């Protein structure tokens, strides 16, 4: 399967080259789609189907795992490259919009929406598709080399929400576990992917938050936002550590991500 | 589909009659299984697939809904009567066991596990299968008439966890939104379904908790347990209101339930 994916990625990168509007960039990941019926639907791990494993991850029952079970690599790959992942992302973002649209929001310029970046605003699927879809141990050197390219496409369904929030006058705060040393490349990647504006882009000061979990770091930064007078009307992330803790926001949205788990 | 379900229920009730061990009772709901490929997998509601709707419910993105979308009735019915619901329940309960098995638990007799009852310990699927799988508005008169029969089968995967917890010396607390007026029938139904012992069975004092949400009521009752000196090592429920709030327990487990939502 890896050879197939690598080949498709190559084709996709050729097909996608020369386009850089967000809508086109979004489609980078779809030419990679594998055929359904690749035989992974019935895959199991220790008596659990991979579909149930994924649901367990999304509902925060299965936690603190380090890699996708080897038995589920093909299942997760098919899920991520197929329609279901996009559909699931769409359902979450649509719900977020239905929620915020109905909110009576004071027009005081203090309304913010917090977005995580990786697997929430930007997709690292081109990287993970070449690295086992989370079934291989996390390799920070390789992953950071990918990040430094600044070529991650937007998650198209999140970007739709982002645009709608801007139209509603809500300020955008990106809050990411990426290091402040990655500020420039993150900023340019966001713009290249179609996120043309934001109120704040908060990256992790790895000295200040040395050893802190994502949940602790993000809770502290959201707390600062609230102290500055902002009203966090919504908070979107692909990890439970993005949306648990304190100052979580008026409502939270968990985007799908069966590829990795961050505490 | 309702006619088909009613017919299958009739057949199933005949097949199952005369058995009342918990294992047999558990199987009451499986003879009802519809064939897969009944055409509901691709069903959508307002552009969202029913599969994505269900995931949104389980991950607490889609909240405060009153009924299953009409477009998803068949999808939810197939899910509940098929293998995936049982597989999903198994994954959650297995994870709970892997967690608790590895815990260093003081042998002081103060360890408790809190179980919700409906759709967690007992299944009302025989009722919901005849009432639209949650697509029809909740009818308290009809539902309470079903409860009064005291014939709800066990959720077999939860019952396996229950038995393992007892073997580990953990005390069982059932905490339910059922009214204290339903104490007798609930107690006898639990026993009939194979839950032969428990430390506490807490039902809702509808005077004391008049107007309180399930989350407020359950948080308060779990707080009382902690004040009495119990250590809540785990907490299982099919509703997010079972496991959110305060005194939630050392770890929580969300069982699948796409049929209804309780605040």
Coordinates of C-alpha atoms in Angstrom, one line a residue:
Chain A
X1 CA 0.0 0.0 0.0
X2 CA 2.8 2.4 0.8
X3 CA 4.1 2.2 -2.8
X4 CA 0.7 2.9 -4.1
X5 CA 0.2 5.9 -1.8
X6 CA 3.7 7.2 -2.7
X7 CA 2.8 6.9 -6.4
X8 CA -0.5 8.6 -6.0
X9 CA 1.1 11.4 -4.0
X10 CA 3.5 11.9 -6.8
X11 CA 0.7 12.1 -9.3
X12 CA -1.3 14.3 -7.1
X13 CA 1.6 16.7 -6.5
X14 CA 2.0 17.0 -10.2
X15 CA -1.7 17.5 -10.8
X16 CA -1.9 20.1 -8.0
X17 CA 1.3 22.0 -8.9
X18 CA 0.7 25.5 -10.2
X19 CA -2.5 26.0 -8.2
X20 CA -2.5 27.8 -5.0
X21 CA -6.0 29.0 -4.3
X22 CA -7.3 27.4 -1.2
X23 CA -10.0 25.5 -3.0
X24 CA -7.5 23.9 -5.3
X25 CA -5.0 23.2 -2.5
X26 CA -7.8 21.5 -0.6
X27 CA -8.1 19.0 -3.4
X28 CA -4.5 18.0 -3.2
X29 CA -5.5 15.3 -0.8
X30 CA -8.5 13.9 -2.7
X31 CA -6.7 12.6 -5.8
X32 CA -5.0 10.2 -3.4
X33 CA -8.2 8.5 -2.5
X34 CA -7.9 4.7 -2.5
X35 CA -10.7 2.6 -3.8
X36 CA -13.1 1.4 -1.2
X37 CA -13.4 -2.3 -0.6
X38 CA -9.6 -2.5 -0.1
X39 CA -10.4 -5.2 2.4
X40 CA -9.7 -3.1 5.6
X41 CA -13.3 -2.6 6.7
X42 CA -13.4 -5.9 8.6
X43 CA -9.9 -5.5 10.1
X44 CA -9.7 -6.0 13.9
X45 CA -7.2 -5.4 16.6
X46 CA -7.4 -7.7 19.7
X47 CA -11.0 -8.5 18.9
X48 CA -12.0 -4.9 18.3
X49 CA -12.9 -3.8 14.8
X50 CA -10.8 -0.8 13.5
X51 CA -14.1 1.1 13.1
X52 CA -14.9 0.6 16.8
X53 CA -11.3 1.6 17.7
X54 CA -11.7 4.8 15.7
X55 CA -15.0 5.6 17.4
X56 CA -13.4 4.9 20.7
X57 CA -10.7 7.4 19.9
X58 CA -13.2 10.1 18.8
X59 CA -15.4 9.7 21.8
X60 CA -12.4 9.9 24.1
X61 CA -12.7 6.4 25.4
X62 CA -9.4 5.2 23.9
X63 CA -6.7 7.6 25.1
X64 CA -3.0 8.0 25.6
X65 CA -2.2 5.7 22.7
X66 CA 1.2 6.1 20.9
X67 CA 0.6 4.7 17.4
X68 CA -2.3 3.5 15.3
X69 CA -2.5 -0.3 15.8
X70 CA -0.6 -2.0 13.0
X71 CA -3.7 -4.0 12.1
X72 CA -5.6 -0.7 11.5
X73 CA -3.1 1.1 9.3
X74 CA -4.9 0.2 6.1
X75 CA -8.3 1.0 7.7
X76 CA -7.1 4.4 8.8
X77 CA -5.5 5.1 5.5
X78 CA -8.7 4.3 3.6
X79 CA -10.7 6.4 6.0
X80 CA -8.4 9.4 5.8
X81 CA -8.1 9.3 2.0
X82 CA -11.7 8.5 1.4
X83 CA -14.9 10.4 1.6
X84 CA -15.8 9.6 5.2
X85 CA -13.1 11.7 6.8
X86 CA -14.2 14.7 4.8
X87 CA -17.9 14.0 5.6
X88 CA -17.1 13.7 9.3
X89 CA -15.2 17.0 9.2
X90 CA -18.1 18.6 7.4
X91 CA -20.6 17.4 10.0
X92 CA -18.5 19.0 12.8
X93 CA -17.9 22.3 11.1
X94 CA -21.5 22.5 10.0
X95 CA -22.7 22.0 13.5
X96 CA -20.3 24.8 14.6
X97 CA -21.8 27.1 12.1
X98 CA -25.4 26.3 13.1
X99 CA -24.4 27.0 16.7
X100 CA -22.6 30.3 16.1
X101 CA -25.1 31.6 13.6
X102 CA -27.8 31.4 16.3
X103 CA -25.8 33.1 19.0
X104 CA -26.7 36.6 20.1
X105 CA -23.2 38.0 20.0
X106 CA -22.5 41.5 21.4
X107 CA -20.9 43.6 18.7
X108 CA -18.0 44.7 20.8
X109 CA -15.1 43.2 18.8
X110 CA -14.3 40.8 21.6
X111 CA -15.6 37.6 20.1
X112 CA -13.0 35.1 19.2
X113 CA -12.9 31.6 17.8
X114 CA -9.9 29.4 18.7
X115 CA -8.6 27.1 16.0
X116 CA -5.9 24.5 16.5
X117 CA -3.7 24.3 13.4
X118 CA -2.5 20.7 12.6
X119 CA -5.3 18.4 11.4
X120 CA -7.8 21.2 12.3
X121 CA -6.9 24.2 10.0
X122 CA -4.1 22.6 8.0
X123 CA -3.8 19.0 6.9
X124 CA -0.6 17.0 7.2
X125 CA -2.2 14.1 5.4
X126 CA 0.4 14.3 2.6
X127 CA 3.0 13.6 5.2
X128 CA 1.1 10.9 7.1
X129 CA 0.1 9.1 3.9
X130 CA 3.9 8.5 3.4
X131 CA 4.5 7.6 7.0
X132 CA 2.0 4.9 7.9
X133 CA -1.0 7.1 8.7
X134 CA 0.1 7.2 12.4
X135 CA 1.0 3.5 12.5
X136 CA 4.7 4.4 12.5
X137 CA 6.2 5.9 15.7
X138 CA 6.3 9.7 15.6
X139 CA 9.5 11.0 14.1
X140 CA 9.9 14.7 15.1
X141 CA 12.9 15.2 12.7
X142 CA 10.9 14.0 9.7
X143 CA 7.7 15.7 10.7
X144 CA 9.4 19.0 11.3
X145 CA 11.1 18.8 8.0
X146 CA 7.7 18.4 6.4
X147 CA 6.4 21.4 8.4
X148 CA 9.3 23.5 7.3
X149 CA 8.2 23.0 3.7
X150 CA 5.2 25.1 4.5
X151 CA 3.0 23.2 2.0
X152 CA 0.3 21.7 4.2
X153 CA -3.1 22.2 2.4
X154 CA -6.1 23.6 4.2
X155 CA -8.8 21.3 5.7
X156 CA -11.5 22.5 3.3
X157 CA -14.4 22.1 5.7
X158 CA -12.7 24.0 8.5
X159 CA -11.8 26.7 6.0
X160 CA -15.4 27.1 5.2
X161 CA -16.2 27.7 8.8
X162 CA -13.3 30.1 9.1
X163 CA -14.6 32.2 6.3
X164 CA -18.1 32.2 7.7
X165 CA -16.8 33.3 11.1
X166 CA -15.0 36.2 9.6
X167 CA -18.2 37.2 7.8
X168 CA -19.9 37.2 11.2
X169 CA -17.2 39.5 12.6
X170 CA -15.7 36.9 14.8
X171 CA -11.9 37.2 15.4
X172 CA -9.7 34.2 14.6
X173 CA -7.1 33.0 17.0
X174 CA -4.8 30.2 15.9
X175 CA -3.5 28.3 18.9
X176 CA -1.0 25.6 18.1
X177 CA 1.5 23.3 19.8
X178 CA 4.0 24.2 17.1
X179 CA 7.1 25.9 18.5
X180 CA 7.6 29.7 18.2
X181 CA 10.7 28.8 16.1
X182 CA 8.2 27.7 13.4
X183 CA 6.3 31.1 13.4
X184 CA 7.4 32.2 10.0
X185 CA 6.8 29.0 8.1
X186 CA 3.4 28.5 9.9
X187 CA 2.3 32.0 9.0
X188 CA 3.3 31.6 5.4
X189 CA 1.7 28.2 5.2
X190 CA -1.6 29.4 6.6
X191 CA -1.6 32.2 4.0
X192 CA -0.7 30.0 1.2
X193 CA -3.5 27.6 2.2
X194 CA -6.0 30.4 2.1
X195 CA -6.2 31.6 5.7
X196 CA -5.5 35.1 4.8
X197 CA -6.1 36.9 8.1
X198 CA -6.2 36.3 11.8
X199 CA -6.2 38.3 15.0
X200 CA -3.6 36.2 16.9
X201 CA -1.3 33.3 16.0
X202 CA -0.1 31.7 19.2
X203 CA 2.7 29.2 19.0
X204 CA 4.3 27.4 21.9
X205 CA 7.1 29.1 23.9
X206 CA 8.9 25.9 24.5
X207 CA 10.9 27.5 27.3
X208 CA 7.9 28.8 29.2
X209 CA 5.9 25.6 28.7
X210 CA 8.8 23.2 28.9
X211 CA 7.3 19.8 29.9
X212 CA 3.7 21.0 29.9
X213 CA 1.1 19.0 28.1
X214 CA -0.8 20.5 25.2
X215 CA -3.9 20.7 27.5
X216 CA -2.0 22.7 30.1
X217 CA -0.3 25.0 27.6
X218 CA -3.5 25.6 25.6
X219 CA -5.6 26.1 28.8
X220 CA -3.1 28.7 30.0
X221 CA -3.1 30.6 26.7
X222 CA -6.9 30.6 26.4
X223 CA -6.9 31.9 30.0
X224 CA -4.7 34.8 28.9
X225 CA -7.1 35.6 26.1
X226 CA -10.0 35.7 28.5
X227 CA -8.0 38.0 30.9
X228 CA -7.4 40.3 27.9
X229 CA -11.2 40.6 27.6
X230 CA -11.8 38.2 24.7
X231 CA -14.9 36.0 24.7
X232 CA -14.1 32.6 23.3
X233 CA -17.3 31.7 21.6
X234 CA -15.9 28.5 20.0
X235 CA -12.9 26.3 20.1
X236 CA -12.0 23.7 17.4
X237 CA -9.4 21.1 17.5
X238 CA -8.7 17.5 16.4
X239 CA -7.3 16.5 19.8
X240 CA -9.2 16.3 23.1
X241 CA -6.3 18.2 24.6
X242 CA -7.4 21.2 22.5
X243 CA -10.8 21.3 24.0
X244 CA -10.5 20.0 27.5
X245 CA -9.0 21.8 30.5
X246 CA -9.9 25.4 31.5
X247 CA -11.2 28.4 29.5
X248 CA -12.3 25.9 26.9
X249 CA -14.7 28.3 25.3
X250 CA -18.5 28.5 25.2
X251 CA -18.6 25.4 23.0
X252 CA -16.0 23.1 21.7
X253 CA -15.7 21.0 18.5
X254 CA -13.7 17.9 18.1
X255 CA -12.6 17.3 14.5
X256 CA -11.8 13.7 13.5
X257 CA -8.2 12.4 13.8
X258 CA -7.5 8.7 14.1
X259 CA -3.8 9.2 13.3
X260 CA -2.3 10.4 16.6
X261 CA -3.0 11.3 20.2
X262 CA -1.6 14.2 22.1
X263 CA -2.1 14.7 25.9
Chain B
X1 CA -39.4 -1.0 8.0
X2 CA -41.6 -0.8 11.1
X3 CA -43.7 -3.7 10.0
X4 CA -40.5 -5.8 9.4
X5 CA -39.1 -4.8 12.8
X6 CA -42.4 -5.6 14.6
X7 CA -42.5 -9.0 12.8
X8 CA -38.9 -9.8 13.8
X9 CA -39.6 -8.7 17.3
X10 CA -42.5 -11.1 17.5
X11 CA -40.4 -13.9 16.2
X12 CA -37.6 -13.0 18.5
X13 CA -39.8 -12.9 21.5
X14 CA -41.1 -16.3 20.7
X15 CA -37.6 -17.6 20.1
X16 CA -36.4 -16.0 23.3
X17 CA -39.3 -17.0 25.5
X18 CA -38.6 -19.5 28.2
X19 CA -35.0 -18.3 28.6
X20 CA -34.1 -16.0 31.3
X21 CA -30.4 -16.4 32.0
X22 CA -28.6 -13.1 31.3
X23 CA -26.7 -14.6 28.4
X24 CA -29.8 -15.7 26.7
X25 CA -31.7 -12.5 27.5
X26 CA -28.8 -10.6 25.9
X27 CA -29.4 -12.4 22.7
X28 CA -33.0 -11.2 22.5
X29 CA -31.8 -8.2 20.6
X30 CA -29.6 -10.0 18.1
X31 CA -32.2 -12.1 16.2
X32 CA -33.7 -8.8 15.2
X33 CA -30.7 -7.9 13.1
X34 CA -31.6 -6.6 9.7
X35 CA -29.6 -7.5 6.7
X36 CA -26.8 -5.0 5.9
X37 CA -27.1 -3.3 2.6
X38 CA -30.7 -2.2 3.4
X39 CA -29.9 1.0 1.6
X40 CA -29.4 3.2 4.7
X41 CA -25.6 3.5 4.6
X42 CA -25.6 6.4 2.2
X43 CA -28.5 8.2 3.8
X44 CA -27.9 11.9 4.5
X45 CA -29.5 14.6 6.5
X46 CA -29.0 18.2 5.2
X47 CA -25.9 17.2 3.4
X48 CA -24.4 15.2 6.3
X49 CA -24.2 11.4 6.1
X50 CA -26.0 9.6 8.9
X51 CA -22.7 8.0 9.8
X52 CA -21.1 11.4 10.3
X53 CA -24.2 12.5 12.3
X54 CA -23.7 9.5 14.6
X55 CA -20.0 10.2 15.0
X56 CA -20.8 13.8 15.8
X57 CA -23.2 12.6 18.5
X58 CA -20.7 10.3 20.0
X59 CA -17.9 12.8 20.0
X60 CA -20.2 15.4 21.7
X61 CA -20.2 17.8 18.7
X62 CA -23.9 17.4 17.9
X63 CA -25.7 18.1 21.2
X64 CA -29.1 19.0 22.5
X65 CA -31.0 17.3 19.7
X66 CA -34.5 16.1 20.4
X67 CA -35.0 13.2 17.9
X68 CA -33.0 11.2 15.5
X69 CA -33.4 12.9 12.1
X70 CA -36.1 11.2 10.1
X71 CA -33.7 10.6 7.3
X72 CA -31.5 8.5 9.7
X73 CA -34.1 6.3 11.3
X74 CA -33.3 3.3 9.1
X75 CA -29.5 4.0 9.4
X76 CA -29.8 4.1 13.2
X77 CA -32.1 1.0 13.2
X78 CA -29.6 -0.9 11.2
X79 CA -26.8 0.2 13.4
X80 CA -28.5 -0.7 16.6
X81 CA -29.7 -4.1 15.4
X82 CA -26.5 -5.0 13.6
X83 CA -23.0 -5.9 14.7
X84 CA -21.5 -2.5 14.8
X85 CA -23.4 -1.3 17.9
X86 CA -22.2 -4.4 19.8
X87 CA -18.7 -4.0 18.5
X88 CA -18.6 -0.4 19.6
X89 CA -19.9 -1.3 23.1
X90 CA -17.2 -4.0 23.3
X91 CA -14.4 -1.6 22.4
X92 CA -15.5 0.8 25.2
X93 CA -15.9 -1.8 27.8
X94 CA -12.7 -3.6 26.9
X95 CA -10.8 -0.3 27.2
X96 CA -12.4 0.2 30.6
X97 CA -11.2 -3.2 31.7
X98 CA -7.6 -2.6 30.4
X99 CA -7.6 0.6 32.3
X100 CA -8.8 -0.7 35.6
X101 CA -6.8 -3.9 35.5
X102 CA -3.6 -1.8 35.4
X103 CA -4.6 0.5 38.3
X104 CA -2.9 0.1 41.6
X105 CA -6.0 0.1 43.8
X106 CA -5.8 0.4 47.6
X107 CA -7.6 -2.6 49.1
X108 CA -9.7 -0.5 51.4
X109 CA -13.1 -1.4 50.2
X110 CA -13.7 2.2 49.0
X111 CA -13.3 1.7 45.2
X112 CA -16.5 2.1 43.3
X113 CA -17.5 2.1 39.6
X114 CA -20.6 4.1 38.6
X115 CA -22.8 2.7 36.0
X116 CA -25.7 4.4 34.4
X117 CA -28.6 2.0 33.7
X118 CA -30.6 2.7 30.5
X119 CA -28.5 2.0 27.4
X120 CA -25.5 1.4 29.6
X121 CA -26.4 -1.6 31.9
X122 CA -29.8 -2.5 30.5
X123 CA -30.9 -2.1 26.9
X124 CA -34.3 -0.6 25.9
X125 CA -33.7 -1.6 22.3
X126 CA -36.8 -3.9 22.3
X127 CA -38.8 -0.7 23.1
X128 CA -37.0 1.6 20.7
X129 CA -37.1 -0.9 17.9
X130 CA -40.9 -0.5 18.0
X131 CA -40.8 3.2 18.4
X132 CA -38.7 4.6 15.6
X133 CA -35.2 4.1 17.1
X134 CA -35.4 7.6 18.6
X135 CA -36.8 9.2 15.4
X136 CA -40.2 9.5 17.1
X137 CA -40.7 12.1 19.9
X138 CA -40.1 10.7 23.4
X139 CA -43.3 9.5 24.9
X140 CA -42.9 9.2 28.7
X141 CA -46.2 7.3 29.2
X142 CA -45.2 4.6 26.6
X143 CA -41.6 4.5 27.8
X144 CA -42.5 4.2 31.4
X145 CA -45.0 1.4 30.6
X146 CA -42.1 -0.5 29.0
X147 CA -39.9 0.2 32.0
X148 CA -42.6 -1.1 34.3
X149 CA -42.5 -4.5 32.6
X150 CA -39.0 -5.0 34.0
X151 CA -37.9 -7.0 30.9
X152 CA -35.0 -4.9 29.6
X153 CA -32.1 -7.2 28.7
X154 CA -28.6 -6.6 29.8
X155 CA -26.1 -4.9 27.5
X156 CA -23.9 -8.0 27.2
X157 CA -20.6 -6.1 26.9
X158 CA -21.3 -3.9 29.9
X159 CA -22.2 -7.0 31.9
X160 CA -18.9 -8.5 31.1
X161 CA -17.2 -5.5 32.6
X162 CA -19.5 -5.5 35.6
X163 CA -18.5 -9.1 36.3
X164 CA -14.8 -8.3 35.9
X165 CA -15.1 -5.3 38.3
X166 CA -16.7 -7.5 40.9
X167 CA -13.9 -10.0 40.6
X168 CA -11.4 -7.1 41.2
X169 CA -13.3 -6.2 44.4
X170 CA -14.7 -3.0 43.0
X171 CA -18.1 -2.0 44.4
X172 CA -20.9 -1.3 41.9
X173 CA -23.0 1.8 42.1
X174 CA -25.9 2.2 39.7
X175 CA -26.8 5.8 39.2
X176 CA -29.9 6.4 37.1
X177 CA -32.2 9.1 36.0
X178 CA -35.1 6.8 36.6
X179 CA -37.4 8.0 39.4
X180 CA -37.3 6.5 42.9
X181 CA -40.9 5.4 42.2
X182 CA -39.3 2.9 39.8
X183 CA -37.0 1.4 42.4
X184 CA -38.7 -2.0 42.7
X185 CA -39.0 -2.7 39.0
X186 CA -35.5 -1.4 38.4
X187 CA -34.1 -3.6 41.0
X188 CA -35.9 -6.7 39.8
X189 CA -35.1 -6.0 36.2
X190 CA -31.4 -5.7 37.0
X191 CA -31.4 -9.0 38.8
X192 CA -33.4 -10.7 36.1
X193 CA -30.9 -9.4 33.5
X194 CA -28.0 -10.9 35.5
X195 CA -26.8 -8.0 37.6
X196 CA -27.1 -10.0 40.8
X197 CA -25.5 -7.6 43.2
X198 CA -24.6 -3.9 43.8
X199 CA -23.4 -1.7 46.6
X200 CA -25.9 1.2 45.9
X201 CA -28.7 1.7 43.5
X202 CA -29.4 5.5 43.3
X203 CA -32.6 6.6 41.6
X204 CA -33.7 10.2 41.1
X205 CA -35.6 11.9 43.9
X206 CA -37.7 13.9 41.6
X207 CA -38.7 16.3 44.4
X208 CA -35.2 17.0 45.5
X209 CA -34.0 17.3 41.9
X210 CA -37.1 18.9 40.4
X211 CA -36.0 20.6 37.2
X212 CA -32.4 19.6 37.5
X213 CA -30.6 18.3 34.4
X214 CA -29.2 14.8 34.5
X215 CA -25.7 16.3 34.6
X216 CA -26.5 18.3 37.7
X217 CA -28.3 15.5 39.5
X218 CA -25.6 12.9 38.7
X219 CA -22.8 15.3 39.6
X220 CA -24.5 15.9 43.0
X221 CA -25.0 12.3 43.7
X222 CA -21.4 11.4 42.8
X223 CA -20.3 14.2 45.0
X224 CA -22.1 12.6 47.9
X225 CA -20.4 9.3 47.2
X226 CA -17.0 11.0 47.4
X227 CA -18.0 12.8 50.6
X228 CA -18.9 9.4 52.0
X229 CA -15.3 8.3 51.3
X230 CA -15.8 6.4 48.1
X231 CA -13.2 6.6 45.3
X232 CA -14.9 6.6 41.9
X233 CA -12.4 4.8 39.8
X234 CA -14.6 4.6 36.8
X235 CA -17.9 6.0 35.4
X236 CA -19.8 4.5 32.5
X237 CA -22.7 6.0 30.7
X238 CA -24.3 6.3 27.3
X239 CA -24.9 10.0 27.7
X240 CA -22.4 12.8 28.0
X241 CA -24.4 14.1 30.9
X242 CA -23.5 10.9 32.7
X243 CA -19.8 11.7 32.5
X244 CA -19.5 15.4 32.4
X245 CA -19.9 17.8 35.3
X246 CA -18.2 17.3 38.7
X247 CA -16.9 14.3 40.6
X248 CA -16.9 12.5 37.3
X249 CA -14.6 9.8 38.4
X250 CA -10.9 9.0 37.7
X251 CA -11.8 8.0 34.2
X252 CA -15.1 8.0 32.2
X253 CA -16.4 5.8 29.4
X254 CA -19.0 6.9 26.9
X255 CA -21.1 4.0 25.5
X256 CA -22.6 4.4 22.1
X257 CA -26.2 5.7 21.9
X258 CA -27.5 7.4 18.7
X259 CA -31.1 7.1 19.8
X260 CA -31.6 10.0 22.2
X261 CA -29.8 12.9 23.9
X262 CA -30.2 13.9 27.6
X263 CA -28.8 17.1 29.0

